[in-house]
Tab-separated table of C-alpha atoms and ligand atoms in Angstrom:
chain	number	residue	atom	x	y	z
A	1	MET	CA	3.526	56.338	-17.980
A	2	LYS	CA	5.261	57.583	-21.113
A	3	ILE	CA	3.037	57.607	-24.186
A	4	SER	CA	4.593	57.167	-27.602
A	5	LEU	CA	2.795	58.090	-30.796
A	6	TYR	CA	3.613	57.991	-34.490
A	7	ASN	CA	4.017	61.572	-35.629
A	8	THR	CA	3.451	62.064	-39.359
A	9	MET	CA	5.566	65.200	-38.968
A	10	GLY	CA	8.966	63.546	-38.841
A	11	ARG	CA	7.598	60.110	-39.745
A	12	SER	CA	8.660	58.488	-36.493
A	13	ILE	CA	7.399	57.201	-33.186
A	14	GLN	CA	7.951	59.939	-30.613
A	15	GLU	CA	7.415	60.316	-26.904
A	16	PHE	CA	4.384	62.488	-26.259
A	17	LYS	CA	5.224	65.651	-24.316
A	18	PRO	CA	2.399	68.157	-24.030
A	19	ILE	CA	2.967	71.911	-24.092
A	20	ASN	CA	1.306	72.293	-20.691
A	21	ASP	CA	2.041	69.798	-17.962
A	22	ASN	CA	-1.303	68.167	-17.553
A	23	GLN	CA	-3.437	69.502	-20.328
A	24	VAL	CA	-3.661	68.353	-23.941
A	25	GLY	CA	-5.042	70.472	-26.788
A	26	PHE	CA	-6.462	68.097	-29.390
A	27	TYR	CA	-8.144	69.072	-32.678
A	28	ALA	CA	-9.799	66.425	-34.837
A	29	CYS	CA	-11.061	67.243	-38.318
A	30	GLY	CA	-14.760	66.481	-38.172
A	31	PRO	CA	-17.270	65.286	-40.742
A	32	THR	CA	-18.474	67.079	-43.844
A	33	VAL	CA	-22.208	66.881	-43.334
A	34	TYR	CA	-23.543	66.443	-46.876
A	35	ASN	CA	-24.318	62.755	-46.437
A	36	TYR	CA	-24.262	60.057	-43.766
A	37	ALA	CA	-20.872	59.147	-42.333
A	38	HIS	CA	-19.744	55.831	-43.772
A	39	ILE	CA	-18.132	53.186	-41.601
A	40	GLY	CA	-14.700	54.189	-42.973
A	41	ASN	CA	-15.169	57.720	-41.627
A	42	LEU	CA	-16.354	56.184	-38.362
A	43	ARG	CA	-13.179	54.097	-38.155
A	44	THR	CA	-11.185	57.340	-38.092
A	45	PHE	CA	-13.420	58.826	-35.390
A	46	ILE	CA	-13.112	55.657	-33.278
A	47	PHE	CA	-9.305	55.835	-33.540
A	48	GLU	CA	-9.479	59.458	-32.336
A	49	ASP	CA	-11.776	58.457	-29.471
A	50	ILE	CA	-9.291	55.783	-28.411
A	51	LEU	CA	-6.426	58.282	-28.537
A	52	LYS	CA	-8.405	60.672	-26.361
A	53	ARG	CA	-9.359	57.923	-23.906
A	54	VAL	CA	-5.738	56.723	-23.642
A	55	LEU	CA	-4.612	60.271	-22.815
A	56	THR	CA	-7.429	60.752	-20.293
A	57	HIS	CA	-6.746	57.332	-18.757
A	58	SER	CA	-3.107	58.421	-18.297
A	59	GLY	CA	-4.215	61.439	-16.308
A	60	TYR	CA	-4.275	64.209	-18.913
A	61	ASP	CA	-7.067	66.719	-19.104
A	62	VAL	CA	-7.886	66.561	-22.827
A	63	LYS	CA	-9.433	69.577	-24.531
A	64	HIS	CA	-10.862	67.906	-27.598
A	65	VAL	CA	-12.288	70.090	-30.350
A	66	MET	CA	-14.098	68.732	-33.390
A	67	ASN	CA	-15.477	70.759	-36.243
A	68	ILE	CA	-18.508	70.198	-38.386
A	69	THR	CA	-17.809	71.214	-41.991
A	70	ASP	CA	-21.021	72.667	-43.369
A	71	VAL	CA	-19.625	74.949	-46.076
A	72	GLY	CA	-16.625	75.279	-48.396
A	73	HIS	CA	-15.568	71.629	-48.831
A	74	LEU	CA	-15.440	71.116	-52.578
A	75	THR	CA	-15.693	67.794	-54.335
A	76	GLY	CA	-12.163	68.270	-55.717
A	77	ASP	CA	-9.086	68.791	-53.543
A	78	GLY	CA	-7.614	71.301	-56.021
A	79	ASP	CA	-10.417	73.869	-55.529
A	80	ASP	CA	-12.339	72.259	-58.355
A	81	GLY	CA	-15.819	70.761	-58.389
A	82	ASP	CA	-18.882	71.767	-56.392
A	83	ASP	CA	-19.353	72.658	-52.757
A	84	LYS	CA	-20.436	69.274	-51.348
A	85	LEU	CA	-23.314	70.738	-49.326
A	86	THR	CA	-24.633	72.805	-52.231
A	87	LYS	CA	-24.429	69.772	-54.502
A	88	THR	CA	-26.606	67.635	-52.199
A	89	ALA	CA	-28.966	70.583	-51.684
A	90	LYS	CA	-29.425	70.932	-55.444
A	91	GLU	CA	-29.960	67.197	-55.884
A	92	THR	CA	-32.583	66.978	-53.136
A	93	GLY	CA	-34.345	70.331	-53.475
A	94	LYS	CA	-33.548	71.160	-49.847
A	95	SER	CA	-31.552	74.103	-48.521
A	96	ALA	CA	-27.877	73.621	-47.654
A	97	MET	CA	-28.728	74.488	-44.027
A	98	GLU	CA	-31.398	71.758	-43.920
A	99	ILE	CA	-28.923	69.236	-45.339
A	100	ALA	CA	-26.258	70.243	-42.809
A	101	ASN	CA	-28.667	70.030	-39.856
A	102	PHE	CA	-30.034	66.666	-40.916
A	103	TYR	CA	-26.644	65.000	-41.385
A	104	THR	CA	-25.164	66.620	-38.270
A	105	ILE	CA	-27.916	65.008	-36.186
A	106	ALA	CA	-27.335	61.681	-37.981
A	107	PHE	CA	-23.579	61.926	-37.341
A	108	LYS	CA	-24.016	62.642	-33.622
A	109	LYS	CA	-26.395	59.688	-33.351
A	110	ASP	CA	-23.692	57.374	-34.793
A	111	PHE	CA	-21.083	59.040	-32.608
A	112	ASN	CA	-23.077	58.290	-29.449
A	113	ALA	CA	-24.096	54.798	-30.585
A	114	LEU	CA	-20.390	53.957	-30.928
A	115	ASN	CA	-19.780	55.218	-27.383
A	116	MET	CA	-17.428	57.990	-28.414
A	117	ILE	CA	-16.901	60.652	-25.787
A	118	GLU	CA	-18.338	64.030	-26.817
A	119	PRO	CA	-15.715	66.675	-27.593
A	120	TYR	CA	-15.216	69.614	-25.293
A	121	VAL	CA	-16.304	71.796	-28.227
A	122	TRP	CA	-18.208	70.974	-31.425
A	123	CYS	CA	-17.670	73.881	-33.799
A	124	LYS	CA	-19.654	74.480	-36.932
A	125	ALA	CA	-17.846	76.251	-39.777
A	126	THR	CA	-20.827	78.509	-40.516
A	127	ASP	CA	-20.759	79.800	-36.909
A	128	HIS	CA	-17.138	80.941	-37.269
A	129	ILE	CA	-17.036	82.953	-40.485
A	130	SER	CA	-15.770	86.094	-38.726
A	131	ASP	CA	-12.840	84.126	-37.201
A	132	MET	CA	-11.928	82.908	-40.680
A	133	ILE	CA	-12.141	86.421	-42.131
A	134	LYS	CA	-9.827	87.694	-39.347
A	135	LEU	CA	-7.289	84.961	-40.120
A	136	ILE	CA	-7.380	85.736	-43.849
A	137	GLN	CA	-6.851	89.432	-43.051
A	138	ARG	CA	-3.831	88.474	-40.987
A	139	LEU	CA	-2.459	86.439	-43.890
A	140	GLU	CA	-3.174	89.322	-46.254
A	141	LYS	CA	-1.262	91.714	-44.007
A	142	GLY	CA	1.711	89.356	-44.011
A	143	GLY	CA	1.695	89.251	-47.823
A	144	HIS	CA	0.602	85.616	-48.069
A	145	THR	CA	-2.527	86.108	-50.174
A	146	TYR	CA	-3.531	87.572	-53.521
A	147	GLN	CA	-6.819	88.179	-55.269
A	148	SER	CA	-7.402	86.771	-58.705
A	149	GLY	CA	-10.495	85.981	-60.770
A	150	GLY	CA	-12.732	86.924	-57.848
A	151	ASN	CA	-11.162	84.615	-55.267
A	152	VAL	CA	-8.580	85.123	-52.526
A	153	TYR	CA	-5.697	82.653	-52.763
A	154	PHE	CA	-2.973	81.606	-50.377
A	155	SER	CA	0.374	81.895	-52.130
A	156	ILE	CA	2.415	78.847	-51.176
A	157	ASP	CA	5.622	80.489	-52.475
A	158	THR	CA	5.449	82.880	-49.491
A	159	PHE	CA	5.750	79.931	-47.084
A	160	PRO	CA	9.082	78.145	-47.607
A	161	ASP	CA	8.099	75.209	-45.383
A	162	TYR	CA	5.107	74.332	-47.580
A	163	GLY	CA	4.576	70.582	-47.862
A	164	LYS	CA	6.741	69.563	-44.883
A	165	LEU	CA	4.044	67.285	-43.439
A	166	ALA	CA	3.674	65.262	-46.609
A	167	SER	CA	7.385	65.581	-47.524
A	168	LEU	CA	6.319	67.336	-50.720
A	169	LYS	CA	8.989	68.907	-52.890
A	170	MET	CA	7.960	72.233	-54.405
A	171	ASP	CA	9.593	71.601	-57.786
A	172	ASP	CA	7.960	68.179	-58.114
A	173	LEU	CA	4.591	69.729	-57.346
A	174	LYS	CA	4.878	72.209	-60.181
A	175	VAL	CA	5.863	69.518	-62.660
A	176	ALA	CA	3.121	67.142	-61.526
A	177	VAL	CA	0.292	69.577	-62.056
A	178	ARG	CA	1.614	71.640	-64.981
A	179	ASP	CA	-0.298	69.755	-67.651
A	180	ASP	CA	-3.449	69.208	-65.623
A	181	VAL	CA	-6.342	70.878	-67.508
A	182	SER	CA	-8.412	71.232	-64.354
A	183	VAL	CA	-5.844	73.602	-62.837
A	184	ASP	CA	-7.338	76.980	-61.978
A	185	LEU	CA	-5.604	79.507	-64.269
A	186	ASN	CA	-6.058	82.265	-61.689
A	187	LYS	CA	-3.455	80.601	-59.507
A	188	LYS	CA	0.136	81.854	-59.573
A	189	ASN	CA	1.349	78.460	-58.420
A	190	PRO	CA	-0.877	75.489	-59.286
A	191	LYS	CA	-0.786	74.410	-55.618
A	192	ASP	CA	-2.010	77.771	-54.304
A	193	PHE	CA	-5.414	77.340	-52.746
A	194	VAL	CA	-8.517	79.407	-52.140
A	195	VAL	CA	-9.068	80.874	-48.701
A	196	TRP	CA	-12.122	82.883	-49.719
A	197	PHE	CA	-14.353	82.480	-52.747
A	198	THR	CA	-15.610	86.012	-53.456
A	199	LYS	CA	-17.309	85.129	-56.676
A	200	SER	CA	-18.794	81.720	-56.554
A	201	LYS	CA	-17.848	79.827	-59.645
A	202	PHE	CA	-20.892	77.647	-59.135
A	203	GLY	CA	-23.532	80.365	-59.377
A	204	GLU	CA	-25.914	78.620	-57.042
A	205	GLN	CA	-23.850	78.731	-53.868
A	206	GLN	CA	-26.489	79.145	-51.157
A	207	MET	CA	-24.471	80.153	-48.145
A	208	MET	CA	-22.563	83.426	-48.535
A	209	TRP	CA	-21.313	86.121	-46.203
A	210	ASP	CA	-20.068	89.706	-46.579
A	211	SER	CA	-16.307	90.054	-46.368
A	212	PRO	CA	-13.641	92.701	-47.116
A	213	TRP	CA	-13.217	90.964	-50.498
A	214	GLY	CA	-16.885	90.836	-51.383
A	215	ARG	CA	-19.742	88.484	-50.652
A	216	GLY	CA	-18.627	84.905	-50.625
A	217	TYR	CA	-17.669	81.903	-48.546
A	218	PRO	CA	-14.534	80.370	-47.032
A	219	GLY	CA	-12.269	77.654	-48.400
A	220	TRP	CA	-12.344	74.386	-46.470
A	221	HIS	CA	-8.780	74.536	-45.096
A	222	ILE	CA	-9.090	77.981	-43.496
A	223	GLU	CA	-11.978	76.656	-41.392
A	224	CYS	CA	-9.877	74.205	-39.434
A	225	SER	CA	-6.953	76.622	-38.950
A	226	ALA	CA	-9.255	79.362	-37.646
A	227	MET	CA	-11.462	77.225	-35.402
A	228	SER	CA	-8.657	75.188	-33.858
A	229	MET	CA	-6.697	78.321	-32.943
A	230	LYS	CA	-9.805	79.969	-31.528
A	231	TYR	CA	-10.415	77.145	-29.043
A	232	LEU	CA	-6.928	75.745	-28.447
A	233	GLY	CA	-4.608	78.708	-28.926
A	234	GLU	CA	-1.961	79.417	-31.546
A	235	SER	CA	0.101	76.359	-30.594
A	236	PHE	CA	-1.384	73.108	-29.421
A	237	ASP	CA	-0.486	69.467	-29.033
A	238	ILE	CA	-2.345	67.101	-31.355
A	239	HIS	CA	-4.122	67.311	-34.695
A	240	THR	CA	-5.697	64.231	-36.258
A	241	GLY	CA	-7.592	62.999	-39.289
A	242	GLY	CA	-7.520	60.243	-41.879
A	243	VAL	CA	-4.369	59.736	-43.990
A	244	ASP	CA	-6.089	61.288	-47.006
A	245	ALA	CA	-5.856	64.683	-45.267
A	246	ILE	CA	-2.026	64.673	-45.270
A	247	PRO	CA	-1.122	65.915	-48.770
A	248	VAL	CA	-3.652	68.736	-49.178
A	249	HIS	CA	-5.965	69.570	-46.275
A	250	HIS	CA	-3.484	69.333	-43.417
A	251	THR	CA	-0.630	70.616	-45.555
A	252	ASN	CA	-2.680	73.732	-46.318
A	253	GLU	CA	-3.891	74.113	-42.726
A	254	ILE	CA	-0.237	74.210	-41.588
A	255	ALA	CA	0.703	76.751	-44.250
A	256	GLN	CA	-2.070	79.136	-43.192
A	257	ALA	CA	-1.611	78.796	-39.449
A	258	GLU	CA	2.186	79.032	-39.446
A	259	ALA	CA	2.319	81.810	-42.039
A	260	ALA	CA	-0.101	83.827	-39.872
A	261	THR	CA	1.647	83.234	-36.531
A	262	ASN	CA	5.262	82.841	-37.662
A	263	HIS	CA	5.778	79.903	-35.364
A	264	LYS	CA	5.201	76.163	-35.105
A	265	TRP	CA	1.525	75.383	-34.789
A	266	VAL	CA	0.912	71.710	-33.894
A	267	ASN	CA	3.399	69.319	-32.287
A	268	TYR	CA	1.915	65.895	-33.125
A	269	TRP	CA	0.129	65.005	-36.360
A	270	ILE	CA	-1.530	61.627	-35.995
A	271	HIS	CA	-3.339	59.982	-38.881
A	272	GLY	CA	-5.612	56.976	-39.084
A	273	GLU	CA	-5.373	54.511	-41.977
A	274	PHE	CA	-8.230	53.624	-44.285
A	275	LEU	CA	-10.966	51.108	-44.022
A	276	LEU	CA	-11.042	49.180	-47.275
A	277	THR	CA	-13.645	47.091	-48.990
A	278	ASP	CA	-13.225	44.516	-51.752
A	279	SER	CA	-13.342	47.328	-54.287
A	280	GLY	CA	-10.809	49.554	-52.494
A	281	LYS	CA	-11.176	52.553	-50.177
A	282	MET	CA	-14.677	53.139	-48.883
A	283	SER	CA	-15.732	56.552	-50.088
A	284	LYS	CA	-18.883	58.656	-50.142
A	285	SER	CA	-18.232	59.927	-53.646
A	286	LYS	CA	-18.457	56.367	-54.996
A	287	GLY	CA	-22.153	56.470	-54.063
A	288	GLU	CA	-22.560	53.017	-52.502
A	289	PHE	CA	-21.247	52.847	-48.977
A	290	LEU	CA	-21.998	51.238	-45.665
A	291	THR	CA	-23.412	53.161	-42.740
A	292	LEU	CA	-23.660	52.214	-39.089
A	293	GLN	CA	-27.459	52.125	-39.420
A	294	LEU	CA	-27.140	49.546	-42.165
A	295	LEU	CA	-25.104	47.332	-39.837
A	296	ILE	CA	-27.710	47.826	-37.096
A	297	ASP	CA	-30.491	46.930	-39.542
A	298	ARG	CA	-28.626	43.721	-40.290
A	299	GLY	CA	-28.697	42.844	-36.593
A	300	TYR	CA	-25.257	44.003	-35.466
A	301	ASP	CA	-24.687	45.958	-32.287
A	302	PRO	CA	-22.656	49.194	-32.758
A	303	MET	CA	-20.233	47.669	-30.230
A	304	ASP	CA	-19.561	44.839	-32.729
A	305	TYR	CA	-18.246	47.446	-35.144
A	306	ARG	CA	-16.233	49.213	-32.433
A	307	PHE	CA	-14.728	45.848	-31.444
A	308	PHE	CA	-13.942	45.109	-35.104
A	309	VAL	CA	-12.086	48.439	-35.417
A	310	LEU	CA	-10.151	47.839	-32.179
A	311	GLY	CA	-8.874	44.574	-33.635
A	312	GLY	CA	-6.669	46.422	-36.163
A	313	HIS	CA	-3.903	48.898	-35.432
A	314	TYR	CA	-4.875	52.443	-36.431
A	315	ARG	CA	-1.861	52.696	-38.752
A	316	THR	CA	-2.753	49.635	-40.803
A	317	GLN	CA	-5.446	49.433	-43.409
A	318	ILE	CA	-8.251	47.098	-42.442
A	319	LYS	CA	-10.519	45.286	-44.792
A	320	PHE	CA	-14.197	45.295	-44.033
A	321	SER	CA	-16.318	42.277	-44.853
A	322	PHE	CA	-19.370	40.826	-43.140
A	323	GLU	CA	-17.369	37.642	-42.458
A	324	ASN	CA	-14.791	39.709	-40.561
A	325	LEU	CA	-17.531	41.565	-38.713
A	326	ASP	CA	-19.111	38.227	-37.747
A	327	ILE	CA	-15.806	37.108	-36.237
A	328	ALA	CA	-15.652	40.345	-34.236
A	329	ARG	CA	-19.244	39.859	-33.058
A	330	LYS	CA	-18.548	36.277	-31.970
A	331	ASN	CA	-15.450	37.315	-30.040
A	332	ARG	CA	-17.198	40.243	-28.381
A	333	ASN	CA	-20.120	38.017	-27.416
A	334	SER	CA	-17.759	35.579	-25.686
A	335	ILE	CA	-16.305	38.435	-23.654
A	336	VAL	CA	-19.771	39.719	-22.756
A	337	SER	CA	-20.909	36.193	-21.743
A	338	ARG	CA	-17.837	35.774	-19.572
A	339	ILE	CA	-18.519	39.095	-17.825
A	340	LYS	CA	-22.195	38.106	-17.371
A	341	GLU	CA	-21.094	34.852	-15.794
A	342	LEU	CA	-18.858	36.769	-13.397
A	343	LEU	CA	-21.767	39.028	-12.490
A	344	GLU	CA	-24.100	36.131	-12.023
A	345	ASN	CA	-21.591	34.715	-9.571
A	346	GLY	CA	-22.086	37.876	-7.548
A	347	VAL	CA	-18.809	39.695	-8.240
A	348	VAL	CA	-18.437	43.337	-7.251
A	349	LYS	CA	-15.852	45.907	-8.229
A	350	VAL	CA	-12.767	45.828	-6.021
A	351	GLU	CA	-9.460	47.668	-5.773
A	352	LEU	CA	-6.721	46.176	-7.944
A	353	ASP	CA	-4.380	45.399	-5.077
A	354	SER	CA	-2.795	42.040	-5.861
A	355	ILE	CA	0.547	41.845	-7.674
A	356	GLU	CA	-1.063	39.760	-10.466
A	357	ALA	CA	-3.916	42.210	-11.033
A	358	LYS	CA	-1.503	45.138	-11.045
A	359	ALA	CA	0.721	43.357	-13.582
A	360	LEU	CA	-2.230	42.866	-15.958
A	361	ALA	CA	-3.320	46.504	-15.553
A	362	LEU	CA	0.237	47.600	-16.314
A	363	GLU	CA	0.469	45.362	-19.371
A	364	PHE	CA	-2.776	46.823	-20.681
A	365	ASP	CA	-1.674	50.403	-20.036
A	366	GLU	CA	1.695	49.785	-21.685
A	367	SER	CA	0.008	48.358	-24.788
A	368	CYS	CA	-2.174	51.469	-25.099
A	369	ALA	CA	0.721	53.818	-24.415
A	370	SER	CA	2.818	52.085	-27.054
A	371	ASN	CA	1.377	53.962	-30.045
A	372	LEU	CA	-2.151	52.734	-29.263
A	373	ASN	CA	-1.535	49.025	-29.689
A	374	MET	CA	-5.176	48.055	-29.217
A	375	PRO	CA	-4.885	44.527	-30.685
A	376	LYS	CA	-2.366	43.826	-27.889
A	377	ALA	CA	-4.613	45.532	-25.316
A	378	LEU	CA	-7.481	43.231	-26.382
A	379	ALA	CA	-5.176	40.226	-25.946
A	380	VAL	CA	-4.536	41.367	-22.361
A	381	LEU	CA	-8.312	41.477	-21.797
A	382	TRP	CA	-8.673	37.893	-23.069
A	383	ASN	CA	-5.780	36.690	-20.917
A	384	THR	CA	-7.278	38.386	-17.887
A	385	LEU	CA	-10.666	36.743	-18.316
A	386	LYS	CA	-9.002	33.347	-18.729
A	387	SER	CA	-6.355	33.796	-16.028
A	388	ASP	CA	-6.217	31.542	-12.983
A	389	LYS	CA	-3.905	33.973	-11.192
A	390	VAL	CA	-6.531	36.618	-10.421
A	391	THR	CA	-9.879	36.277	-8.636
A	392	ASP	CA	-13.257	36.670	-10.347
A	393	ARG	CA	-13.710	40.016	-8.648
A	394	GLU	CA	-10.359	41.178	-9.966
A	395	LYS	CA	-11.218	39.932	-13.470
A	396	TYR	CA	-14.410	41.946	-13.448
A	397	SER	CA	-12.675	44.997	-12.006
A	398	LEU	CA	-9.882	44.764	-14.566
A	399	ALA	CA	-12.412	44.479	-17.394
A	400	LEU	CA	-14.065	47.701	-16.178
A	401	TYR	CA	-10.659	49.356	-15.836
A	402	PHE	CA	-9.737	48.377	-19.424
A	403	ASP	CA	-13.092	49.572	-20.653
A	404	GLN	CA	-12.236	53.146	-19.698
A	405	VAL	CA	-10.115	52.974	-22.861
A	406	LEU	CA	-11.891	50.295	-24.920
A	407	GLY	CA	-15.297	51.953	-24.532
A	408	LEU	CA	-17.174	48.688	-25.157
A	409	ARG	CA	-19.884	49.440	-22.572
A	410	PHE	CA	-18.856	46.698	-20.119
A	411	ASP	CA	-20.383	48.794	-17.317
A	412	GLU	CA	-23.786	48.379	-18.963
A	413	ILE	CA	-23.564	44.592	-18.867
A	414	GLN	CA	-23.965	44.921	-15.147
A	415	LYS	CA	-26.892	47.292	-15.465
A	416	GLU	CA	-28.555	45.072	-18.043
A	417	THR	CA	-28.582	42.099	-15.681
A	418	LYS	CA	-29.762	44.151	-12.748
A	419	GLU	CA	-32.319	46.281	-14.520
A	420	LYS	CA	-34.079	43.283	-16.005
A	421	LEU	CA	-35.496	42.578	-12.544
A	422	SER	CA	-38.935	44.183	-12.536
A	423	ASP	CA	-40.777	44.771	-9.245
A	424	ASP	CA	-42.798	41.553	-9.792
A	425	LEU	CA	-39.647	39.479	-10.244
A	426	GLU	CA	-38.059	41.082	-7.201
A	427	ASP	CA	-41.231	40.284	-5.151
A	428	LEU	CA	-41.197	36.650	-6.259
A	429	LEU	CA	-37.534	36.326	-5.383
A	430	VAL	CA	-38.084	37.800	-1.897
A	431	GLU	CA	-41.139	35.548	-1.359
A	432	ARG	CA	-39.041	32.516	-2.308
A	433	ILE	CA	-36.293	33.446	0.152
A	434	GLN	CA	-38.941	33.802	2.905
A	435	ALA	CA	-40.598	30.487	1.909
A	436	LYS	CA	-37.247	28.717	2.191
A	437	GLN	CA	-36.517	30.363	5.530
A	438	ASN	CA	-39.943	29.077	6.734
A	439	ARG	CA	-39.042	25.647	5.307
A	440	ASN	CA	-42.006	25.950	2.945
A	441	PHE	CA	-40.141	24.157	0.144
A	442	GLY	CA	-43.343	23.460	-1.808
A	443	ARG	CA	-43.958	27.193	-2.248
A	444	ALA	CA	-40.278	27.798	-3.013
A	445	ASP	CA	-40.472	25.228	-5.842
A	446	GLU	CA	-43.694	26.739	-7.158
A	447	ILE	CA	-41.988	30.130	-7.386
A	448	ARG	CA	-39.023	28.548	-9.167
A	449	ASP	CA	-41.501	27.170	-11.767
A	450	GLU	CA	-43.239	30.538	-12.084
A	451	LEU	CA	-39.900	32.208	-12.696
A	452	ASP	CA	-39.050	29.525	-15.231
A	453	LYS	CA	-42.264	30.292	-17.148
A	454	LEU	CA	-41.280	33.958	-17.127
A	455	GLY	CA	-37.970	32.988	-18.740
A	456	TYR	CA	-35.685	33.135	-15.701
A	457	VAL	CA	-33.462	30.640	-13.956
A	458	VAL	CA	-32.853	30.996	-10.252
A	459	LYS	CA	-29.533	29.781	-8.897
A	460	ASP	CA	-28.893	29.457	-5.143
A	461	THR	CA	-25.405	30.562	-4.177
A	462	THR	CA	-23.678	31.152	-0.838
A	463	LYS	CA	-24.321	34.867	-1.348
A	464	GLY	CA	-28.054	34.309	-1.937
A	465	PRO	CA	-30.200	33.573	-5.002
A	466	ILE	CA	-29.167	34.957	-8.383
A	467	LEU	CA	-31.654	35.374	-11.190
A	468	SER	CA	-30.550	35.179	-14.792
A	469	LYS	CA	-32.360	35.134	-18.114
A	470	LYS	CA	-32.627	31.725	-19.747
A	471	MET	CA	-30.322	31.463	-22.782
B	1	AMP	P1	-15.274	63.694	-44.334
B	1	AMP	O1	-16.627	63.577	-43.678
B	1	AMP	O2	-15.287	63.283	-45.764
B	1	AMP	O3	-14.701	65.085	-44.144
B	1	AMP	O4	-14.313	62.649	-43.608
B	1	AMP	C1	-14.277	62.453	-42.231
B	1	AMP	C2	-13.029	61.677	-41.837
B	1	AMP	O5	-13.033	60.350	-42.379
B	1	AMP	C3	-11.725	62.315	-42.320
B	1	AMP	O6	-10.785	62.332	-41.245
B	1	AMP	C4	-11.251	61.383	-43.435
B	1	AMP	O7	-9.850	61.412	-43.550
B	1	AMP	C5	-11.755	60.042	-42.942
B	1	AMP	N1	-11.957	59.018	-43.995
B	1	AMP	C6	-12.460	59.162	-45.235
B	1	AMP	N2	-12.547	57.960	-45.884
B	1	AMP	C7	-12.068	57.016	-45.019
B	1	AMP	C8	-11.887	55.590	-45.083
B	1	AMP	N3	-12.236	54.860	-46.147
B	1	AMP	N4	-11.366	54.963	-43.993
B	1	AMP	C9	-11.027	55.662	-42.886
B	1	AMP	N5	-11.180	57.019	-42.763
B	1	AMP	C10	-11.696	57.685	-43.808
B	2	ZN	ZN1	-9.705	69.897	-41.037
């Protein structure tokens, strides 16, 4: 099936054609681990997980690489402000390494709780300093860098295509920032950016490495260019992130990578829109933000949040509120109850052979392939569960098929029901079957009462007794 995606480069929906027949190289900008991920960040990671699942579901072998930024990301996009990790370290009295390790573990916990599929490679910036130095040396050789005031800068005037992703116009850029007092006077062009800080302007920078330009640390953008090329090669298929990365981070990544290699770097740039709150964009720098753990503490299942995110298209802003999350929870619970009912009726997974089942599977796949239209894909799930054209077994099997992309843990609904049967319950159920076979209905009724006291209802069906938890 053809997959179409909105490519920020070109601003249009385009048919996805990978460089290699069956393999997709996919780099996703990962978290900056100076604080917990907020649920806005997690929205972006869920969108990326869906994209990866859609590609995998369509038969591609996806090489997904995600970085962990643990150095060099400053609080200001224009190379101003503090290194985010160093700032938290100073505030808490811990080392930057301790901060990075703590929040990396917290991030991976959220990542798994939301049922996102682990990348093929997690790469930490601090483990790849030599790759970054090599890339800067390559840029230096090509005349794309200069040293000034102790830092190494990328000179955007040496890269005529600068700003093509964000449709930036060089002359406008100069005018826009000319009067900005925060502009670094060491820069030849105000939009030049640091690739290596040789003399930390913050004095207390904790993490530094030797380099040909002196002891220092890398700029944030060089990290992603160097690590993505290391694992995916000098041209690859997809690069993603939130829309805020378009004007600076991704623009600068492209400049570095393409100036170094002299050819096109990434074919599809796909960006996820923001999660908003009443007061605007959710952001870590505003201090107050919502985490997944906070939702869990308030009694929500991580799948409620995943379901909530799936309800909005990745290219539209969605507004978070607890009322909206409650609606998502209610809707997800109805789906789960319906699947439980199917299981309690003894359904098993079957091949999707009938014309009706195939049509629903196709409709679902087409929705996903059409620029990840997950709200439509969810509507197909609802229609399937309500349909009178497919059997219960097919409904269940379709739900599991859809869940390869949705990732809502439908397969665990089955396990949950089955695993709840302890050995004692299993023994009682077997004893009751034997009692009935021996026409000892008194004992069979006693066991039914015992099960009732234990919180279970036994239902006799043509396929045998089925035990379910009392609601
Ligand atoms: P960070 O950890 O700050 O590097 O951000 C991780 C990812 O979250 C990046 O791809 C950002 O573009 C994205 N992001 C930041 N804020 C939001 C938001 N409010 N909604 C959705 N994505 C966001
Ligand atoms: Zn990045």
